[in-house]
Coordinates of C-alpha atoms and ligand atoms in Angstrom, one line a residue:
X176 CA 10.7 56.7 -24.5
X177 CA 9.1 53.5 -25.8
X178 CA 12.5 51.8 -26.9
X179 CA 14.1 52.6 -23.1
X180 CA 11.5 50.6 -21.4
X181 CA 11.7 48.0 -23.7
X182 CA 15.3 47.8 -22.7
X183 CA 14.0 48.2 -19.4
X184 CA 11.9 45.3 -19.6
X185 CA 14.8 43.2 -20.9
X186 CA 16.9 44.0 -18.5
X187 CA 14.6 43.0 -15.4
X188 CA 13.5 40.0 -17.7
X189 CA 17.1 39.2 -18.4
X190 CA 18.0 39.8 -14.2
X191 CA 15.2 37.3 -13.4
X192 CA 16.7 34.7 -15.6
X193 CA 19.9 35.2 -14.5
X194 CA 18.5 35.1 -10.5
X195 CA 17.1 31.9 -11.3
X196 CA 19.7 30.2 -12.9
X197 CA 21.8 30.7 -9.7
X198 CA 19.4 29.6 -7.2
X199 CA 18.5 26.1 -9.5
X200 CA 22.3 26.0 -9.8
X201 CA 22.7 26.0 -6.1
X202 CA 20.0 24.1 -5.5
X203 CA 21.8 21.4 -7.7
X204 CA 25.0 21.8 -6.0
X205 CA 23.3 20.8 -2.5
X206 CA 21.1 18.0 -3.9
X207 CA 23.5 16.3 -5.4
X208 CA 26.2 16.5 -1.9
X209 CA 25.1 13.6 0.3
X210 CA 21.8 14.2 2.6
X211 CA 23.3 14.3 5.8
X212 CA 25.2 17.7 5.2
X213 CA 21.9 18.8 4.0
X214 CA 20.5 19.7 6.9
X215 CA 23.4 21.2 8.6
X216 CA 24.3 23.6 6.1
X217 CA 20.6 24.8 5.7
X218 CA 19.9 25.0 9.6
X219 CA 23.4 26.3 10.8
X220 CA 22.9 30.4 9.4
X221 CA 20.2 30.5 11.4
X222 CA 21.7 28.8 14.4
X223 CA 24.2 31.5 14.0
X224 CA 21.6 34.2 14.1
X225 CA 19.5 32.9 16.9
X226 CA 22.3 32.7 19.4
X227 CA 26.2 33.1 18.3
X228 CA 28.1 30.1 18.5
X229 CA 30.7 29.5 21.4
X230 CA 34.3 29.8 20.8
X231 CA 35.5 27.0 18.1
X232 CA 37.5 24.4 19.1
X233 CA 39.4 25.0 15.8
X234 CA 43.0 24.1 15.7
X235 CA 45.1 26.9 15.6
X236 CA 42.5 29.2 16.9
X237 CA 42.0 32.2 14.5
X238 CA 44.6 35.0 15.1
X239 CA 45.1 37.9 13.2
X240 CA 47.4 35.9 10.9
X241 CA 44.5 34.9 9.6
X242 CA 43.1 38.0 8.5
X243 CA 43.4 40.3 5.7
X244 CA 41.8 43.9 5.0
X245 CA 41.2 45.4 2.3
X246 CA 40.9 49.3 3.3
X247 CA 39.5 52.0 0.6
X248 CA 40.9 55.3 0.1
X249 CA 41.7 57.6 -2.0
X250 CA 44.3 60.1 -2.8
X251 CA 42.7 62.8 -1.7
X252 CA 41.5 61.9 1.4
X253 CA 44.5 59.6 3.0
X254 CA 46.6 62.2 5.0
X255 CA 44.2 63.2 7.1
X256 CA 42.4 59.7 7.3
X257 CA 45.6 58.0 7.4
X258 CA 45.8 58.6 11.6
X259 CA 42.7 56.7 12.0
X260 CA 44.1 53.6 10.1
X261 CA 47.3 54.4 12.6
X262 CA 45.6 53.8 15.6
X263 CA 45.0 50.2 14.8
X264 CA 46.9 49.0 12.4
X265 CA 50.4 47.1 13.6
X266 CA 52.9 47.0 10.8
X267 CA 54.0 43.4 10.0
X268 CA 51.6 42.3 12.2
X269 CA 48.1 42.9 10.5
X270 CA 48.1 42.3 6.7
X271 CA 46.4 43.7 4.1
X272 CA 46.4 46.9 1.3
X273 CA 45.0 50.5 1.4
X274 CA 43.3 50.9 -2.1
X275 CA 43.5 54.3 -3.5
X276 CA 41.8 55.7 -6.4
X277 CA 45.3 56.5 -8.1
X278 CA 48.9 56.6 -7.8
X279 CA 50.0 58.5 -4.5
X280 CA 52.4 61.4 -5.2
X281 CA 54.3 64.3 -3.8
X282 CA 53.5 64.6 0.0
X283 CA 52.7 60.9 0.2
X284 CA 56.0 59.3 -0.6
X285 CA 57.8 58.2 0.5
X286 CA 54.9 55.6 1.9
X287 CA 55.8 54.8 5.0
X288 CA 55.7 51.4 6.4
X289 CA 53.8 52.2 9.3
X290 CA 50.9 52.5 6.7
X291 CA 49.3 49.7 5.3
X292 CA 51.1 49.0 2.0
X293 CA 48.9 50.6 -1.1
X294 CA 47.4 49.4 -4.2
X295 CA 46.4 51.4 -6.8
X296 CA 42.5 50.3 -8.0
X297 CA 42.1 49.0 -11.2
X298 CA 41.1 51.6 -13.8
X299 CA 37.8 50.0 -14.6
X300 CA 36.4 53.2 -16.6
X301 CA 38.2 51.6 -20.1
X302 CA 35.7 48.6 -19.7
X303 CA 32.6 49.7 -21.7
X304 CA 30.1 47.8 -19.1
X305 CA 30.9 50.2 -16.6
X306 CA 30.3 53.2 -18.0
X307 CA 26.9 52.2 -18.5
X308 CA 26.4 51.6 -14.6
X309 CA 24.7 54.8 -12.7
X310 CA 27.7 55.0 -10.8
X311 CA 30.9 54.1 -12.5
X312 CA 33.0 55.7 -9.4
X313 CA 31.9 53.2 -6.6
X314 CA 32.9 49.9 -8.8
X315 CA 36.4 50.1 -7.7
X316 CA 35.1 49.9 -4.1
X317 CA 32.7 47.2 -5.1
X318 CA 36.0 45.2 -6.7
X319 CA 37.9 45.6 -3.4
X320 CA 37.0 42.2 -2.4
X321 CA 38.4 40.8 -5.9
X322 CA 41.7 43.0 -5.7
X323 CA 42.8 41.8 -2.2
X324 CA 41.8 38.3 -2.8
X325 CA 43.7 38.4 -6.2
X326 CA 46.7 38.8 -3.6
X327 CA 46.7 35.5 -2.9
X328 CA 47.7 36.0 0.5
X329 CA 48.5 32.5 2.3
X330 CA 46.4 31.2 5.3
X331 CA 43.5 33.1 4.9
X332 CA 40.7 32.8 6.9
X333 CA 38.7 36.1 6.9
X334 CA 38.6 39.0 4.2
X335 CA 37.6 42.1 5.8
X336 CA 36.4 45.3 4.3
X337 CA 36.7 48.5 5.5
X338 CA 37.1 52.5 4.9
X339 CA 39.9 54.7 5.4
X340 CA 37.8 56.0 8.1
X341 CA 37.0 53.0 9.8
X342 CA 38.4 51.9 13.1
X343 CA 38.9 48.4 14.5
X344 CA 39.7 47.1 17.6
X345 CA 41.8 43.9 16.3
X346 CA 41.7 42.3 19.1
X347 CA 38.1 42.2 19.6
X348 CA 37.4 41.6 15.7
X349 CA 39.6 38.3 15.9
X350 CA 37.7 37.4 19.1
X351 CA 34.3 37.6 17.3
X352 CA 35.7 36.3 14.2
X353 CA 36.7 33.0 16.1
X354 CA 33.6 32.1 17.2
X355 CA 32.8 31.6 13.9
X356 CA 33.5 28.5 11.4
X357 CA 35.8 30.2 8.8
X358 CA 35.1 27.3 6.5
X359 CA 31.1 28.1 6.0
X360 CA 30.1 31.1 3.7
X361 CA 29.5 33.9 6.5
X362 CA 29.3 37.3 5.9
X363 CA 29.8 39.4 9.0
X364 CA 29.1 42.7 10.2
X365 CA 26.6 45.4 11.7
X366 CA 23.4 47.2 10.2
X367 CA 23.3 51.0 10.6
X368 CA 22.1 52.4 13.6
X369 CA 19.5 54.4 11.7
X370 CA 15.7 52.7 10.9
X371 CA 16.0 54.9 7.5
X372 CA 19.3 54.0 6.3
X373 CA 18.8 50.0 7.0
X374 CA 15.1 50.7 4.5
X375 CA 16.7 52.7 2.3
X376 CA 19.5 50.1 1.6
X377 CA 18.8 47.3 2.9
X378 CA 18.3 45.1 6.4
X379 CA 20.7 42.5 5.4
X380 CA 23.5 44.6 4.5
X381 CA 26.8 45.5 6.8
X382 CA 27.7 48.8 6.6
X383 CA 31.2 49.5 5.2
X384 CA 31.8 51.7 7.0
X385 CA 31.6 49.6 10.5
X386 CA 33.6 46.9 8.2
X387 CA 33.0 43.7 8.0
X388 CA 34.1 40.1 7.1
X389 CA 34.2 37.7 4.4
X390 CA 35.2 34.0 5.4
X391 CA 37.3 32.8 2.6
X392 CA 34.9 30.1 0.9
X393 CA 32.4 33.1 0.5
X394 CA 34.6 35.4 -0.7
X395 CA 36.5 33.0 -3.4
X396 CA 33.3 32.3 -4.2
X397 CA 32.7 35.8 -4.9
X398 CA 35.3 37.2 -6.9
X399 CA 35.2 33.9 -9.5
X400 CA 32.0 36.4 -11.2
X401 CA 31.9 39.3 -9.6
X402 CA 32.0 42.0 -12.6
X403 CA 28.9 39.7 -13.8
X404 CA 27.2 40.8 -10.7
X405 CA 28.3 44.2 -10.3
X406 CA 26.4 44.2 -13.8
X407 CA 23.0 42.8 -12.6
X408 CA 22.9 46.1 -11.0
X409 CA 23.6 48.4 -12.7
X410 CA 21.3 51.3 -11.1
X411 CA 22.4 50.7 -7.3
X412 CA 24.5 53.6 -6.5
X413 CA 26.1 52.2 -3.2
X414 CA 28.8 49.7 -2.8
X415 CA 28.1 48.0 -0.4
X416 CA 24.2 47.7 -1.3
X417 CA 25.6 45.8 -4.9
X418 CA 28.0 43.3 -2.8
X419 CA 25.2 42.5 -0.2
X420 CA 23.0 41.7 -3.0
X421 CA 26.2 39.5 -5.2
X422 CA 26.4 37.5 -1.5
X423 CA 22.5 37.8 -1.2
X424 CA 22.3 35.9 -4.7
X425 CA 24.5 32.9 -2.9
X426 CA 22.0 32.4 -0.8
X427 CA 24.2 34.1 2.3
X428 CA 22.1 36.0 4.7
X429 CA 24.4 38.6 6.9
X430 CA 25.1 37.4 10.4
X431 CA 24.6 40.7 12.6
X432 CA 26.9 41.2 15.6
X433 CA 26.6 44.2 17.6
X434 CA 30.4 45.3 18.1
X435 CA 30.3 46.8 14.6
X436 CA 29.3 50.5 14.1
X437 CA 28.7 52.3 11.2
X438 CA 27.8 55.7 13.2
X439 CA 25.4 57.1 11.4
X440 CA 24.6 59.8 13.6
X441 CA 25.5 63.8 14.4
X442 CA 26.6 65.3 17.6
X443 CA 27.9 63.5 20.7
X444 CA 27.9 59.8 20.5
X445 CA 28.7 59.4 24.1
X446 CA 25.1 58.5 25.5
X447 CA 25.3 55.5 22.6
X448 CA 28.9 54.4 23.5
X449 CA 28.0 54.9 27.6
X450 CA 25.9 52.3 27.0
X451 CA 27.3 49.7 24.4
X452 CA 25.6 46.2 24.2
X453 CA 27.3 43.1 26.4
X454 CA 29.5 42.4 22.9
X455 CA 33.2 43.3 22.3
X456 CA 33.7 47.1 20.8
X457 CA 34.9 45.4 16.8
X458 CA 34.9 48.9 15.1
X459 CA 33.9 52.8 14.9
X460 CA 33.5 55.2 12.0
X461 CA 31.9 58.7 10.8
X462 CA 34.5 59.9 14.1
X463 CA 35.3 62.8 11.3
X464 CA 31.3 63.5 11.6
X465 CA 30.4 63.5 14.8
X466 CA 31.9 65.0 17.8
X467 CA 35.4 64.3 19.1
X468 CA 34.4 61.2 21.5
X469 CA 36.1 62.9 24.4
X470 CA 35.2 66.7 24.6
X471 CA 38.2 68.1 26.1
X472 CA 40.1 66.8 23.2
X473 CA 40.4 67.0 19.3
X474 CA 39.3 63.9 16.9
X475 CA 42.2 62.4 16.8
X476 CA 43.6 62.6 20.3
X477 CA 40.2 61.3 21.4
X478 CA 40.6 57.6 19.4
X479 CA 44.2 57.6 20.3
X480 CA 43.0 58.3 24.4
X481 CA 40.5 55.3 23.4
X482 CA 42.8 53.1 22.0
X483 CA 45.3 53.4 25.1
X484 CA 42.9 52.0 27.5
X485 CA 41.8 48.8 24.2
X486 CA 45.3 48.3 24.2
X487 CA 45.2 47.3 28.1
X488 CA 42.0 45.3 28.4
X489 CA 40.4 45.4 24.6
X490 CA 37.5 42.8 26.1
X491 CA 36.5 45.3 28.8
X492 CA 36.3 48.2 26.4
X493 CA 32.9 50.1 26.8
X494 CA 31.4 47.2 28.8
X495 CA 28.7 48.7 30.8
X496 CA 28.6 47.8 34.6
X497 CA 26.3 49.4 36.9
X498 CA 25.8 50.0 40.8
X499 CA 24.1 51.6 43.7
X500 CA 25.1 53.6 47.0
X501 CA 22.4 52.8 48.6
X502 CA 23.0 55.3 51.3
X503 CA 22.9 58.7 48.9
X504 CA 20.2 56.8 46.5
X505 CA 22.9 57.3 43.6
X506 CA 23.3 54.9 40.8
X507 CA 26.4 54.3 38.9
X508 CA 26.7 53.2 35.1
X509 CA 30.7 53.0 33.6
X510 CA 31.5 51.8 30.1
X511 CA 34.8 51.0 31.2
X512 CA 37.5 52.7 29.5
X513 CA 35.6 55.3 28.3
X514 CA 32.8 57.1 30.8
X515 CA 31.2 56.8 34.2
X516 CA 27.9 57.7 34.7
X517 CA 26.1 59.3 38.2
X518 CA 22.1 59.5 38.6
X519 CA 21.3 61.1 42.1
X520 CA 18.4 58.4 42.3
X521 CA 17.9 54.7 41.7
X522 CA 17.4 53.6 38.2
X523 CA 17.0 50.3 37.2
X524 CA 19.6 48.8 35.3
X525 CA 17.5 48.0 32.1
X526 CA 16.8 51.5 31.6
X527 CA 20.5 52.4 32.5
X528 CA 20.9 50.3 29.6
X529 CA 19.2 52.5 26.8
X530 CA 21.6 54.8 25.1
X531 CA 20.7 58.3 26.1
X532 CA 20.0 60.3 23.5
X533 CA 23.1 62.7 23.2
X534 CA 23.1 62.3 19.1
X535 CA 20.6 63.3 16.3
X536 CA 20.2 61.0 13.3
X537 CA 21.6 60.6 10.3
X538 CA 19.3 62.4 8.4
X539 CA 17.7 64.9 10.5
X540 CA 14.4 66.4 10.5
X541 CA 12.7 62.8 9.7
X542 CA 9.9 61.2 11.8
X543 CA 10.4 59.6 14.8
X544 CA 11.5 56.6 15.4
X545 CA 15.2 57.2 14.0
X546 CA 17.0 54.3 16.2
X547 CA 17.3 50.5 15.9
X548 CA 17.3 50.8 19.6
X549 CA 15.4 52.2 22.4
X550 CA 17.1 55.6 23.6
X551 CA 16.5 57.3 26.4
X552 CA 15.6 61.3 25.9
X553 CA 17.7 63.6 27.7
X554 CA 16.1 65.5 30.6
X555 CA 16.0 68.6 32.1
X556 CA 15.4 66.9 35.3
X557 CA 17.8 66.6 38.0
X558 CA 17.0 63.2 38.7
X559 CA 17.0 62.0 35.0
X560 CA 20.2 64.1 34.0
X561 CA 23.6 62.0 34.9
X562 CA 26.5 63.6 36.4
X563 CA 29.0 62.7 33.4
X564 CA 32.8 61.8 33.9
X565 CA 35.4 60.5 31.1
X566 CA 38.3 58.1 31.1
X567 CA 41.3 60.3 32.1
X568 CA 44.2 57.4 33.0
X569 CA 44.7 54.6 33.4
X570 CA 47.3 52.2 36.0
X571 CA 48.0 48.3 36.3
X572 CA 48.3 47.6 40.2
X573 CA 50.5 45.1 41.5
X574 CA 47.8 42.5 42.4
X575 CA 46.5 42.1 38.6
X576 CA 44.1 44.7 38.7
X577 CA 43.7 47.9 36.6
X578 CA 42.0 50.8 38.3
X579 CA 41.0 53.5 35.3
X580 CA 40.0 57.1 36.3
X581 CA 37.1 59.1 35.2
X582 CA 37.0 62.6 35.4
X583 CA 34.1 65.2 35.2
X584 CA 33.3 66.7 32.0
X585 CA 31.3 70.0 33.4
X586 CA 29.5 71.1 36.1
X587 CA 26.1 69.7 36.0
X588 CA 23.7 73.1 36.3
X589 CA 21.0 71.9 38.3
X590 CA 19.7 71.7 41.9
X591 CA 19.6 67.7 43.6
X592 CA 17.3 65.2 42.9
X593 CA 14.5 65.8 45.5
X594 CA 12.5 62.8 45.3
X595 CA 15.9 61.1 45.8
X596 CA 16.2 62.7 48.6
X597 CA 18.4 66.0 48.0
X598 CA 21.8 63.9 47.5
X599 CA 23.9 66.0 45.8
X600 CA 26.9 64.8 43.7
X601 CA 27.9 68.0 42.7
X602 CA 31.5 67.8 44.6
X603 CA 32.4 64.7 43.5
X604 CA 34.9 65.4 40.8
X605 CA 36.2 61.6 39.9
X606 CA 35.7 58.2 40.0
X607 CA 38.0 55.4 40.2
X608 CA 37.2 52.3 39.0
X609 CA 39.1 49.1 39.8
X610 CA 38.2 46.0 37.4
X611 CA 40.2 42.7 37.2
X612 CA 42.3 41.6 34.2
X613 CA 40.2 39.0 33.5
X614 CA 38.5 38.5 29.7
X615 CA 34.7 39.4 30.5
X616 CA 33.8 37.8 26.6
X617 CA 34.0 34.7 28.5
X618 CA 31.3 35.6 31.1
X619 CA 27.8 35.1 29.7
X620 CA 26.2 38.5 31.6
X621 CA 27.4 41.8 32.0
X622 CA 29.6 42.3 34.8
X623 CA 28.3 44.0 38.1
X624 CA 29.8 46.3 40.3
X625 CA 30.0 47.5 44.0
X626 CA 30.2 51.4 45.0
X627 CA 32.9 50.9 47.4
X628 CA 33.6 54.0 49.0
X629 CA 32.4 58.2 48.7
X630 CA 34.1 60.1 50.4
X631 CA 33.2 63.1 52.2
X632 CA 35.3 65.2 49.6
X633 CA 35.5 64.6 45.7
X634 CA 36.0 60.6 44.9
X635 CA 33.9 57.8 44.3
X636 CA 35.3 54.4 44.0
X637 CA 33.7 51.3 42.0
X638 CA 35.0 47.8 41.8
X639 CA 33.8 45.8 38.9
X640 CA 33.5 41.8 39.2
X641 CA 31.8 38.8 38.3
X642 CA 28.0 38.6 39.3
X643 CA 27.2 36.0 41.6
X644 CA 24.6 33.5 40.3
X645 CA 21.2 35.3 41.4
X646 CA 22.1 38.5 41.4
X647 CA 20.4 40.9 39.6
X648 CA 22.5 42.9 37.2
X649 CA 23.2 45.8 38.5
Ligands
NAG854 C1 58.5 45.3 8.8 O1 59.3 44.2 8.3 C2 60.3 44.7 7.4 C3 61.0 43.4 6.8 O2 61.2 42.5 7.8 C4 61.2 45.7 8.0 O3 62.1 46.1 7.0 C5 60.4 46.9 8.4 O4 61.3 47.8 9.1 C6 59.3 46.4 9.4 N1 58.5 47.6 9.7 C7 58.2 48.0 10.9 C8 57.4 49.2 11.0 O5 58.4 47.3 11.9
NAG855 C1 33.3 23.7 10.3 O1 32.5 23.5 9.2 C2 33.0 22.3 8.4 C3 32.2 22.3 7.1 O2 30.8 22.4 7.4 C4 32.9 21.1 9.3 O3 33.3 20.0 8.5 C5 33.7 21.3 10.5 O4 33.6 20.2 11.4 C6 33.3 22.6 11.3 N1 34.3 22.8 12.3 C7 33.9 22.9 13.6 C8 35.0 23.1 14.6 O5 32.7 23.0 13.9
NAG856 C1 16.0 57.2 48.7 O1 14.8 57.4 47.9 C2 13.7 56.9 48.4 C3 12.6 57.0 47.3 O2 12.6 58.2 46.7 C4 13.3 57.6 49.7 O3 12.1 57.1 50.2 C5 14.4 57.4 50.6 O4 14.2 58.2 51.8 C6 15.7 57.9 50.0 N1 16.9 57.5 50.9 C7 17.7 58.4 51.4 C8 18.8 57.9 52.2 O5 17.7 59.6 51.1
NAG857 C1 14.6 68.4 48.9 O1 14.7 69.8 48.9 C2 13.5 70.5 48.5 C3 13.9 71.9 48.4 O2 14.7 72.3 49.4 C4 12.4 70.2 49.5 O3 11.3 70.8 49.1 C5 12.2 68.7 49.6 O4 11.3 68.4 50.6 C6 13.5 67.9 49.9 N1 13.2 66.5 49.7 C7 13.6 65.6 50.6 C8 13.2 64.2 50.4 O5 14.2 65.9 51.7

């Protein structure tokens, strides 16, 4: 229809106008601040995604005082998603709201105040503009960011988004977050781990899901015209696609770190958490998709089991270290709290390194390649195939140091590697790994190990510790 592409027209027109006027006002806004800042505000996102700052010198450090989520739910959805929130969240300790979609009743209430207090979203449907938007249902979501800042929550240094399902580990979040300057416009958080979800949305967009931050500046900054943004888009039907392009309209690019994890994947995530990136674990989601992360127990049980052994050493969590016995040609690879790996040959540790693919992608049945990383296939070869063990316990010694045990999920159903030499590790039934209590954010490399002992029975013991200076990784 003629008239419907006319209005069409006008509205792209009316979008570039709009697009320009923001970029000549910004450009105003930094010509006319003195030239010395110039340079440093233009050059320093880059710096940030070229090689992460280190650790501010900010006085007081950020905490998690200085942090506030904003956490979207809905009615329907929160007492069954509610124990994921649970395993992280710390009443009077971590702030921020729950938003749902309307007022809780019956079953929920009395609302506990274990929970994150609620807030009911504002009912946007009565403003005309909306309706007209291709999907009025995610605005609320988009207008999360306005709601909690609206709070007006004192000492504020971070705004971070997330879903009901999503699942941080605080610690590590406020550790990443602090390496940041809360007083620049930074938007923080993690792509998808999917090739086709980052091009169907976008590259430089965090995934809600994984969560991910606001410093305040960019956030105030935000919220002072957000429903004039929400309606420059009016035909994006994803949330966080339409806040990614508000912040992209600032002139903020997203600043990547690899702790935060959308999941978009099916089946058993352990081959990608086995072999997490030398970054601190921030956050997990989709857990109600995929498999339970430990198979001998249920969803739930599995990110509580998780959580125990974050709640000890949160900086250790999944941090890969791996090591030889030279003497059986075996090689070990442990994400501590979580799994320990045994190959019955030696593999270096850069290929150690690639996820093995246990998991399918998001949308399945699509071309290869799915992943923004390289995976490694799994094998039907006994040399290829680990021997796989999961975190069972976990004991603080005496002398500072925390020995975490790993137990074997099945038998493996094949004969020893021969080129390896016929070493089988079929008896051994655990591993016990001993690690110091020391925070290994603060060492540049990935920590290396030592096979200390196999004994002729069922046990295998590894000690993880600093690498010395040349040593090679592994
Ligand atoms: C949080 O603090 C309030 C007020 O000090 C108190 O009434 C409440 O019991 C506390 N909640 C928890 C779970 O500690
Ligand atoms: C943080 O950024 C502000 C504004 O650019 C700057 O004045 C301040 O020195 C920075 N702080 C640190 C610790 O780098
Ligand atoms: C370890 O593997 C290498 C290469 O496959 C082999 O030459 C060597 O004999 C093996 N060592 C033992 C102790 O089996
Ligand atoms: C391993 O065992 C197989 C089958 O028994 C044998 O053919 C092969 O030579 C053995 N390899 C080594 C290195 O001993």
């Amino acid at each position: 229809m003629p008239s419907a592409i006319a209005t069409r027209r006008f509205q792209v027109y009316f979008k570039q106008v709009a697009v320009t006027g923001l970029v000549l006002y910004i450009l105003v806004i930094l010509l006319s601040s003195n030239s010395s800042h110039h340079s440093s505000e233009l050059i320093s996102p880059i710096q940030h995604k070229m090689a992460p700052p280190s650790p501010l010198l900010e006085k007081p450090p950020t905490d998690i005082s200085h942090l506030v989520f904003g956490i979207a739910g809905s009615v329907a959805t929160w007492s069954y998603r509610k124990s994921y929130i649970e395993t992280w969240w710390q009443p009077n300790v971590t702030q921020g709201y729950v938003f749902l979609d309307k007022a809780p009743t019956g079953d929920l209430l009395p609302w506990p105040s274990y929970s994150p207090p609620f807030r009911v979203s504002e009912d946007t449907s009565k403003f005309e503009v909306y309706s007209q938007h291709a999907a009025p249902s995610i605005i609320k979501i988009v207008r999360m960011i306005l709601e909690t800042f609206r709070e007006e929550d004192e000492g504020v240094r971070w705004y971070v988004m997330a879903d009901d399902d999503t699942v941080f580990v605080v610690d590590n979040l406020v550790e990443v977050l602090a390496k940041y300057n809360h007083t620049k416009y930074l938007y923080i958080g993690g792509h998808s781990e999917c090739i086709k979800s980052n091009v169907d949305h976008s590259f430089e967009m965090a995934f809600g899901g994984g969560g991910y931050a606001l410093s305040y500046p960019l956030a105030a900054a935000l919220v002072t015209n957000l429903d004039g943004c929400i309606k420059r888009y009016p035909d994006y039907r994803i949330s966080d696609r339409i806040l990614q392009s508000c912040i992209s309209d600032f002139g903020v690019s997203l600043t990547a770190e690899k702790g935060f994890h959308q999941i978009d994947l099916h089946g058993d995530i352990s081959g990608l958490l086995s072999a997490h990136p030398h970054s601190p674990l921030v956050s997990l989601h989709h857990l109600d998709v995929v498999d339970p992360i430990f198979p001998s127990m249920n969803r739930h049980e599995s990110i509580k089991h998780l959580m125990e052994a974050a709640k000890i050493d949160h900086s250790r969590l999944l941090q890969q270290a791996i090591c030889y016995h030279k003497q059986n040609n075996w090689s070990f690879s442990t994400a501590w709290g979580y799994s320990s790996h045994i190959y019955e040959q030696i593999i270096p540790p850069s290929l150690l390194k690639r996820p093995l693919e246990t998991f399918r992608p998001w949308i399945e049945n699509t071309r290869r390649p799915h992943f923004m990383f390289n995976p490694r296939l799994l094998l039907n070869d006994p040399c290829k195939a680990p021997h796989v063990f999961f975190f069972e316990s976990l004991v603080e010694t005496a002398g500072n140091q925390l020995v975490t045990s790993y137990i074997r999920a099945s038998q493996r159903d094949f004969p020893a590697c021969s080129s390896g030499g016929n070493h089988s590790a079929d008896r051994i039934s655990k591993i016990q790994v001993f690690s110091p209590k020391t925070k290994p954010s603060e060492i540049e490399r990935s920590e290396c190990c030592d096979v200390v002992h196999v004994d002729g029975k069922d046990m295998a013991e590894v000690t993880y510790r600093a690498c010395m200076k040349d040593e090679i990784v592994g």
